[in-house]
């Protein structure tokens, strides 16, 4: 029965890569909708998350369960399937967080369209670095999954600290701005949530990389534990 | 090629200790420098492709191989520190201590009751109350008592395959062995009977050391505490079952248990 589990693995890997591509595109669109203040694009991001990403996640989970039931995998095959299940979940959560960012754009626009589109609403420059780093982590995590590259996976895990630091700096900056500029507090409070979402996305990228290391080496490095 | 041994291969205070075991059928070598320790009151599974020496190794533990012409054994096997190949050893006593259950159930053409107490009668026990008590206890341990208690004097040949195999286990435990060897005990049983035997093996583990040969990888994963993978007469890897089936140490083991080889 196990003679074609390799084929099943390749198929599942393809599904994860496809889901990763859709999630990355949606994340990019979510960032773009915020930077360019584009509510139509934000709406599209929310719809893609609800209609496409969630459905792909369910399909992959069902496919994993089918392969597990039919092949009763062990060792590297078992680790691969467990990793696929977990990566699938992390990608879906990243999709949700991208949709959450887009949702903030829609909320701000609906509250006061003219004010939202005015120059008074300028995204602090600090966000650009955080966006770039998080998207970089996402891409490298997917690359590490495709090539089962544990060195790259470790690099991504280490980069998480940079995103955490960026979030902390943005928080301090935004909190100060909220105190100094109460008129913009609704907008700035929404940006706090965006920074939080980006930081969570980086956490999920780290989770993915930790699972890749487990898949390849059988070592659990989560919570700084190793076996 | 000699394979390095995982440190876990030497369980602390093993009940069965095997050191540099070599076995020859004439000039053909069937076991090559096998060394490991099998812990007490645990289930140890032996897996590997056909002809790798699993059953040959199993039969070494109660010297069933003695009956094979031209067979030669080198190395040391001790049970509780006693060399079982010592010429002075009482082989009958060894086989009482080390019971065996075979692939195909083999009840004697006698009643259910007589099958269970057969070993005790051979040992000279005649007292009816002792035999009755032993029969009941053994059948209960083999999870068969409730199904046969009202027909103990009927022929064992009327039982189902799964029941016959459990009867053979009852017969094995009746003489109070310390170790039970099982050579593919479920390979001829349907899934339901297999599940009963597997459950029984888990229950018996507390009282006996069980060493089981199985071709069913999932069965080894389900019921055993330790697993040994053998190939071409060599012990390739031995360790806790959970580890061997999730993160095996050796590439050869991984290839075999994932079906890429063998």
XYZ file of C-alpha atoms in Angstrom:
489
model
C 0.000 0.000 0.000
C 2.878 2.308 0.795
C 4.319 2.043 -2.708
C 2.678 5.255 -3.834
C 2.856 7.330 -0.668
C 5.646 9.271 -2.361
C 3.145 10.343 -5.014
C 0.683 11.368 -2.303
C 3.437 13.380 -0.605
C 4.288 15.200 -3.814
C 0.620 16.002 -4.399
C 0.172 17.344 -0.865
C 3.341 19.373 -1.148
C 1.946 20.906 -4.334
C -1.287 21.777 -2.509
C 0.636 23.506 0.298
C 2.732 25.450 -2.216
C -0.470 26.526 -3.980
C -2.063 27.604 -0.684
C 1.155 29.441 0.207
C 1.044 31.310 -3.106
C -2.578 32.385 -2.624
C -1.901 33.451 0.977
C 1.212 35.412 0.011
C -0.637 37.235 -2.783
C -3.450 38.056 -0.388
C -1.008 39.300 2.236
C 0.676 41.542 -0.335
C -2.725 42.860 -1.413
C -3.712 43.509 2.226
C -0.547 45.576 2.758
C -1.080 47.376 -0.536
C -4.697 48.181 0.343
C -3.479 49.849 3.550
C -0.507 51.671 2.027
C -2.498 52.875 -1.003
C -5.773 53.317 0.932
C -7.646 51.114 -1.489
C -10.920 49.794 0.006
C -11.815 47.828 -3.136
C -8.592 45.860 -2.864
C -9.188 45.372 0.880
C -12.646 43.963 0.130
C -11.114 41.581 -2.402
C -8.623 40.369 0.241
C -11.422 39.586 2.696
C -13.376 37.756 0.018
C -10.361 35.708 -1.115
C -9.752 34.659 2.480
C -13.340 33.584 3.048
C -14.017 31.968 -0.314
C -10.703 30.549 -1.433
C -8.126 30.179 1.362
C -10.502 28.626 3.886
C -11.727 26.120 1.287
C -8.190 25.117 0.269
C -7.289 24.612 3.932
C -10.211 22.230 4.444
C -9.352 20.330 1.243
C -5.741 19.850 2.332
C -6.788 18.674 5.786
C -9.195 16.142 4.313
C -6.540 14.968 1.880
C -4.078 14.500 4.760
C -6.604 12.483 6.740
C -7.294 10.302 3.712
C -3.583 9.597 3.177
C -3.136 8.860 6.892
C -6.064 6.444 6.931
C -5.026 4.644 3.765
C -1.269 4.502 4.228
C -0.886 4.507 8.020
C 2.401 6.372 7.639
C 5.357 6.108 9.993
C 8.751 7.802 10.393
C 9.524 10.420 7.695
C 6.095 9.984 6.072
C 4.328 10.507 9.383
C 6.442 13.555 10.169
C 5.719 14.958 6.709
C 1.959 14.556 7.076
C 1.903 16.013 10.586
C 3.930 18.953 9.275
C 1.570 19.457 6.344
C -1.398 19.526 8.715
C 0.291 22.114 10.924
C 1.662 24.255 8.082
C -1.805 24.171 6.509
C -3.253 25.560 9.715
C -0.550 28.232 10.019
C -1.122 29.352 6.426
C -4.849 29.607 7.013
C -4.202 31.716 10.126
C -1.852 33.972 8.131
C -4.679 34.320 5.613
C -7.027 35.347 8.427
C -4.538 37.917 9.709
C -4.116 39.389 6.222
C -7.909 39.629 6.021
C -7.910 41.284 9.440
C -5.545 43.997 8.134
C -7.799 44.482 5.102
C -10.795 44.652 7.408
C -9.190 47.572 9.251
C -8.888 49.419 5.933
C -12.590 48.826 5.270
C -13.582 49.969 8.773
C -11.561 53.185 8.482
C -12.971 53.885 5.043
C -16.572 53.262 6.086
C -16.219 55.437 9.200
C -15.212 58.529 7.222
C -14.265 57.988 3.565
C -13.086 61.510 2.874
C -10.956 61.734 5.984
C -9.474 58.292 5.391
C -8.428 59.177 1.860
C -7.052 62.591 2.919
C -3.369 63.300 3.468
C -4.005 63.528 7.223
C -4.010 59.733 7.269
C -0.419 58.838 6.505
C 0.975 55.447 7.389
C 4.100 55.880 9.568
C 7.260 55.009 7.670
C 8.268 52.467 10.289
C 5.679 50.073 8.896
C 7.566 49.610 5.613
C 10.456 47.759 7.284
C 8.119 45.523 9.237
C 6.098 44.667 6.141
C 9.258 43.848 4.156
C 10.710 41.660 6.908
C 7.477 39.756 7.492
C 6.923 39.107 3.800
C 10.565 38.007 3.540
C 10.016 35.565 6.416
C 6.916 34.196 4.719
C 8.669 33.648 1.387
C 11.702 32.027 2.985
C 9.493 29.783 5.126
C 7.763 28.522 1.994
C 11.124 28.093 0.250
C 12.415 26.114 3.246
C 9.310 23.906 3.099
C 9.694 23.240 -0.616
C 13.406 22.396 -0.410
C 13.285 20.956 3.139
C 16.126 23.363 3.899
C 16.634 23.358 7.675
C 19.424 25.977 7.574
C 17.045 28.409 5.929
C 14.313 27.437 8.410
C 16.641 28.315 11.304
C 17.417 31.690 9.684
C 13.714 32.497 9.461
C 13.214 31.567 13.136
C 15.988 33.982 14.117
C 14.437 36.798 12.063
C 11.305 36.683 14.219
C 13.084 38.745 16.891
C 13.563 41.584 14.394
C 9.829 41.717 13.691
C 9.081 41.633 17.419
C 11.435 44.585 17.929
C 9.860 46.462 15.017
C 6.406 45.934 16.502
C 7.548 47.186 19.869
C 9.041 50.334 18.282
C 5.849 50.925 16.278
C 3.733 50.498 19.417
C 5.793 53.087 21.302
C 5.628 55.475 18.384
C 1.875 55.029 17.890
C 1.108 55.382 21.594
C 2.973 58.656 21.650
C 1.173 59.839 18.522
C -2.206 58.927 20.010
C -1.461 61.104 23.035
C -0.200 64.007 20.924
C -2.838 63.809 18.215
C -6.189 62.667 19.687
C -8.041 63.529 16.472
C -6.311 60.652 14.715
C -6.636 58.175 17.574
C -9.136 55.869 15.821
C -6.855 55.569 12.824
C -3.753 55.082 14.953
C -5.465 52.497 17.152
C -6.287 50.496 14.025
C -2.601 50.681 13.083
C -1.730 49.130 16.447
C -3.865 46.194 15.419
C -2.118 46.032 12.021
C 1.287 45.902 13.728
C -0.004 43.171 16.013
C -1.284 41.176 13.013
C 2.065 41.464 11.215
C 3.874 40.282 14.318
C 1.499 37.291 14.559
C 2.131 36.489 10.877
C 5.861 36.396 11.621
C 5.108 34.050 14.549
C 3.233 31.709 12.210
C 6.169 31.787 9.768
C 8.377 30.769 12.695
C 5.961 27.942 13.550
C 6.149 26.733 9.950
C 9.949 26.697 10.085
C 10.001 24.865 13.415
C 7.752 22.226 11.875
C 10.030 21.959 8.831
C 12.934 21.229 11.185
C 10.835 18.543 12.897
C 9.883 17.102 9.513
C 13.486 16.901 8.331
C 15.319 16.060 11.540
C 12.692 14.738 13.936
C 13.690 17.347 16.527
C 11.136 19.494 18.309
C 12.729 22.922 18.781
C 9.545 24.683 19.837
C 9.723 26.517 23.194
C 13.520 26.172 23.004
C 13.163 22.470 23.711
C 15.135 19.906 21.778
C 14.869 16.151 21.732
C 29.041 -4.919 7.479
C 28.626 -4.413 11.185
C 26.155 -1.766 12.266
C 26.818 0.480 15.235
C 24.415 -0.133 18.039
C 22.156 2.564 19.447
C 22.999 3.020 23.154
C 19.370 2.253 24.022
C 19.954 -1.208 22.546
C 21.277 -2.232 25.904
C 18.261 -1.862 28.152
C 19.216 -1.614 31.791
C 18.996 -4.934 33.611
C 17.704 -6.875 30.623
C 15.941 -10.121 31.378
C 17.213 -11.611 28.138
C 20.745 -10.540 27.242
C 22.150 -11.494 23.853
C 25.849 -11.053 23.195
C 27.558 -11.593 19.845
C 25.078 -14.223 18.743
C 25.993 -15.995 15.510
C 23.934 -18.842 14.098
C 24.812 -21.121 11.192
C 22.689 -23.568 9.204
C 25.596 -25.670 7.963
C 27.776 -23.103 6.223
C 25.039 -20.504 5.805
C 25.067 -17.846 8.500
C 21.542 -16.811 9.555
C 22.374 -14.529 12.489
C 25.389 -12.231 12.473
C 26.819 -10.824 15.679
C 23.474 -9.977 17.238
C 23.758 -8.211 20.599
C 21.016 -6.550 22.618
C 19.127 -6.681 25.867
C 15.401 -7.367 26.150
C 13.758 -5.736 29.169
C 11.523 -7.521 31.635
C 7.732 -7.100 31.579
C 7.763 -5.273 28.267
C 6.639 -6.219 24.787
C 9.507 -6.382 22.309
C 8.656 -6.681 18.618
C 11.029 -8.146 16.028
C 10.444 -6.799 12.538
C 12.212 -7.186 9.224
C 11.751 -8.690 5.771
C 11.250 -12.415 5.288
C 14.418 -14.387 5.850
C 16.088 -11.725 7.998
C 16.415 -14.074 10.966
C 13.560 -12.922 13.226
C 12.022 -16.338 13.800
C 15.447 -17.982 13.964
C 16.400 -15.527 16.676
C 13.125 -16.092 18.523
C 13.661 -19.851 18.521
C 17.126 -19.380 20.021
C 15.558 -18.018 23.196
C 13.955 -21.331 24.175
C 16.393 -23.474 22.201
C 13.792 -24.668 19.733
C 16.593 -24.596 17.181
C 18.248 -27.525 18.943
C 16.003 -29.766 16.876
C 17.423 -28.473 13.575
C 20.109 -30.711 12.120
C 23.432 -29.047 11.252
C 22.652 -25.924 13.245
C 25.410 -24.246 15.198
C 25.109 -21.383 17.668
C 27.937 -19.140 18.878
C 27.769 -16.326 21.377
C 25.894 -15.926 24.595
C 22.216 -15.741 25.517
C 21.384 -15.335 29.169
C 18.017 -15.231 30.873
C 18.173 -13.654 34.308
C 21.928 -14.084 34.103
C 21.840 -17.807 33.296
C 23.478 -19.067 30.101
C 20.709 -20.932 28.296
C 23.161 -22.781 26.045
C 24.956 -24.303 29.011
C 25.044 -28.070 28.337
C 24.068 -28.685 31.949
C 20.863 -26.643 31.572
C 17.536 -28.508 31.754
C 15.960 -27.657 28.392
C 12.506 -28.811 29.524
C 12.692 -26.377 32.431
C 13.893 -23.647 30.039
C 10.863 -24.220 27.825
C 8.558 -24.066 30.843
C 10.101 -20.747 31.698
C 9.966 -19.551 28.080
C 6.602 -20.365 26.505
C 5.833 -20.102 22.825
C 2.820 -19.302 20.672
C 3.045 -20.054 16.971
C 1.715 -18.486 13.811
C -0.854 -21.238 13.281
C -2.757 -22.237 16.382
C -1.985 -25.813 17.352
C -4.404 -27.083 19.996
C -4.176 -30.768 20.808
C -7.150 -32.907 19.704
C -8.415 -32.946 23.252
C -10.942 -31.019 25.319
C -10.487 -27.322 26.030
C -9.755 -28.175 29.660
C -7.135 -30.818 28.813
C -5.397 -28.455 26.411
C -4.916 -25.866 29.135
C -3.693 -28.266 31.838
C -1.558 -30.358 29.480
C 1.727 -28.827 30.607
C 0.826 -29.212 34.251
C -0.049 -32.889 33.778
C 3.307 -33.425 32.029
C 4.925 -31.780 35.075
C 3.255 -34.434 37.233
C 0.451 -32.420 38.773
C -2.589 -34.645 39.261
C -4.632 -32.935 41.946
C -7.946 -32.019 40.400
C -8.500 -28.825 42.395
C -5.060 -27.490 41.376
C -5.718 -28.278 37.731
C -9.213 -26.745 37.871
C -7.874 -23.564 39.403
C -5.019 -23.369 36.879
C -7.437 -23.918 33.979
C -9.757 -21.145 35.155
C -6.943 -18.682 35.871
C -5.185 -19.355 32.586
C -8.358 -19.066 30.529
C -9.198 -15.820 32.313
C -5.714 -14.455 31.621
C -6.167 -15.392 27.972
C -9.542 -13.600 27.948
C -11.274 -16.823 26.931
C -12.954 -17.952 30.164
C -16.307 -16.260 29.614
C -16.613 -17.808 26.165
C -15.762 -21.403 27.110
C -16.514 -21.842 30.824
C -19.686 -23.818 30.062
C -18.053 -26.189 27.602
C -14.647 -26.959 29.053
C -14.983 -30.650 28.286
C -15.851 -30.096 24.637
C -13.216 -30.533 21.938
C -10.883 -27.599 21.400
C -11.157 -28.245 17.696
C -14.650 -26.712 17.709
C -13.372 -23.260 18.645
C -12.889 -20.425 16.159
C -9.376 -19.528 14.958
C -9.137 -16.560 17.305
C -10.392 -18.650 20.227
C -7.914 -21.452 19.418
C -5.060 -18.959 19.405
C -6.163 -17.610 22.781
C -6.425 -21.219 24.001
C -2.798 -21.719 22.957
C -1.896 -18.587 24.946
C -3.841 -19.993 27.942
C -1.918 -23.258 27.556
C 1.344 -21.329 27.469
C 0.583 -19.268 30.597
C -0.746 -22.267 32.575
C 2.788 -23.431 33.363
C 3.706 -19.977 34.720
C 6.335 -18.958 32.188
C 8.321 -15.770 32.651
C 8.757 -15.097 28.965
C 6.307 -15.715 26.113
C 7.594 -15.902 22.551
C 5.060 -15.213 19.821
C 5.818 -15.996 16.199
C 3.332 -14.001 14.090
C 0.421 -14.948 16.363
C -2.170 -12.938 14.415
C -1.102 -13.538 10.833
C -3.895 -16.054 10.221
C -6.611 -14.197 12.115
C -9.335 -11.782 11.043
C -9.128 -8.135 12.235
C -11.546 -8.671 15.165
C -9.669 -11.697 16.507
C -6.399 -9.853 15.921
C -7.679 -6.960 18.034
C -8.554 -9.390 20.861
C -5.087 -10.949 20.766
C -3.420 -7.526 20.658
C -5.447 -6.382 23.654
C -4.497 -9.599 25.423
C -0.807 -9.030 24.717
C -1.049 -5.564 26.292
C -2.741 -7.061 29.360
C -0.228 -9.901 29.706
C 2.668 -7.472 29.555
C 2.415 -6.718 33.259
C 3.101 -10.340 34.162
C 5.278 -11.620 31.357
C 8.082 -10.521 29.099
C 6.719 -10.877 25.582
C 8.824 -11.119 22.447
C 6.797 -11.076 19.255
C 7.742 -11.556 15.621
C 5.389 -9.726 13.308
C 5.247 -8.720 9.673
C 2.534 -6.234 10.493
C 4.298 -2.937 11.068
C 1.229 -1.263 12.515
C 0.819 -4.143 14.935
C 4.395 -3.729 16.132
C 3.763 0.011 16.549
C 0.512 -0.579 18.443
C 1.449 -3.268 20.907
C 5.174 -3.179 21.569
C 7.275 -1.075 23.916
C 10.522 -1.826 22.095
C 11.155 -2.776 18.501
C 14.129 -4.463 16.875
C 14.634 -4.185 13.128
C 16.622 -7.029 11.573
C 17.963 -7.399 8.074
C 19.970 -10.242 6.537
C 20.703 -11.725 9.940
C 21.910 -8.483 11.500
C 20.250 -6.326 14.103
C 20.071 -2.932 12.421
C 18.280 -0.912 15.084
C 16.660 -1.503 18.433
C 14.944 1.036 20.615
C 11.678 2.332 22.058
C 8.889 1.658 19.577
C 7.619 5.224 19.686
C 11.016 6.546 18.666
C 11.707 3.898 16.047
C 8.393 4.562 14.299
C 8.645 8.361 14.400
C 12.346 9.213 14.242
C 14.387 6.089 13.495
C 18.136 6.415 13.912
C 19.092 4.539 10.791
C 18.219 5.180 7.176
C 17.752 1.432 6.552
C 15.093 1.272 9.269
C 13.272 4.280 7.855
C 13.277 2.816 4.363
C 11.881 -0.486 5.609
C 9.127 0.803 7.888
C 7.950 3.359 5.327
C 7.695 0.658 2.677
C 10.408 2.071 0.427
C 12.341 -1.120 0.794
C 11.605 -4.748 1.617
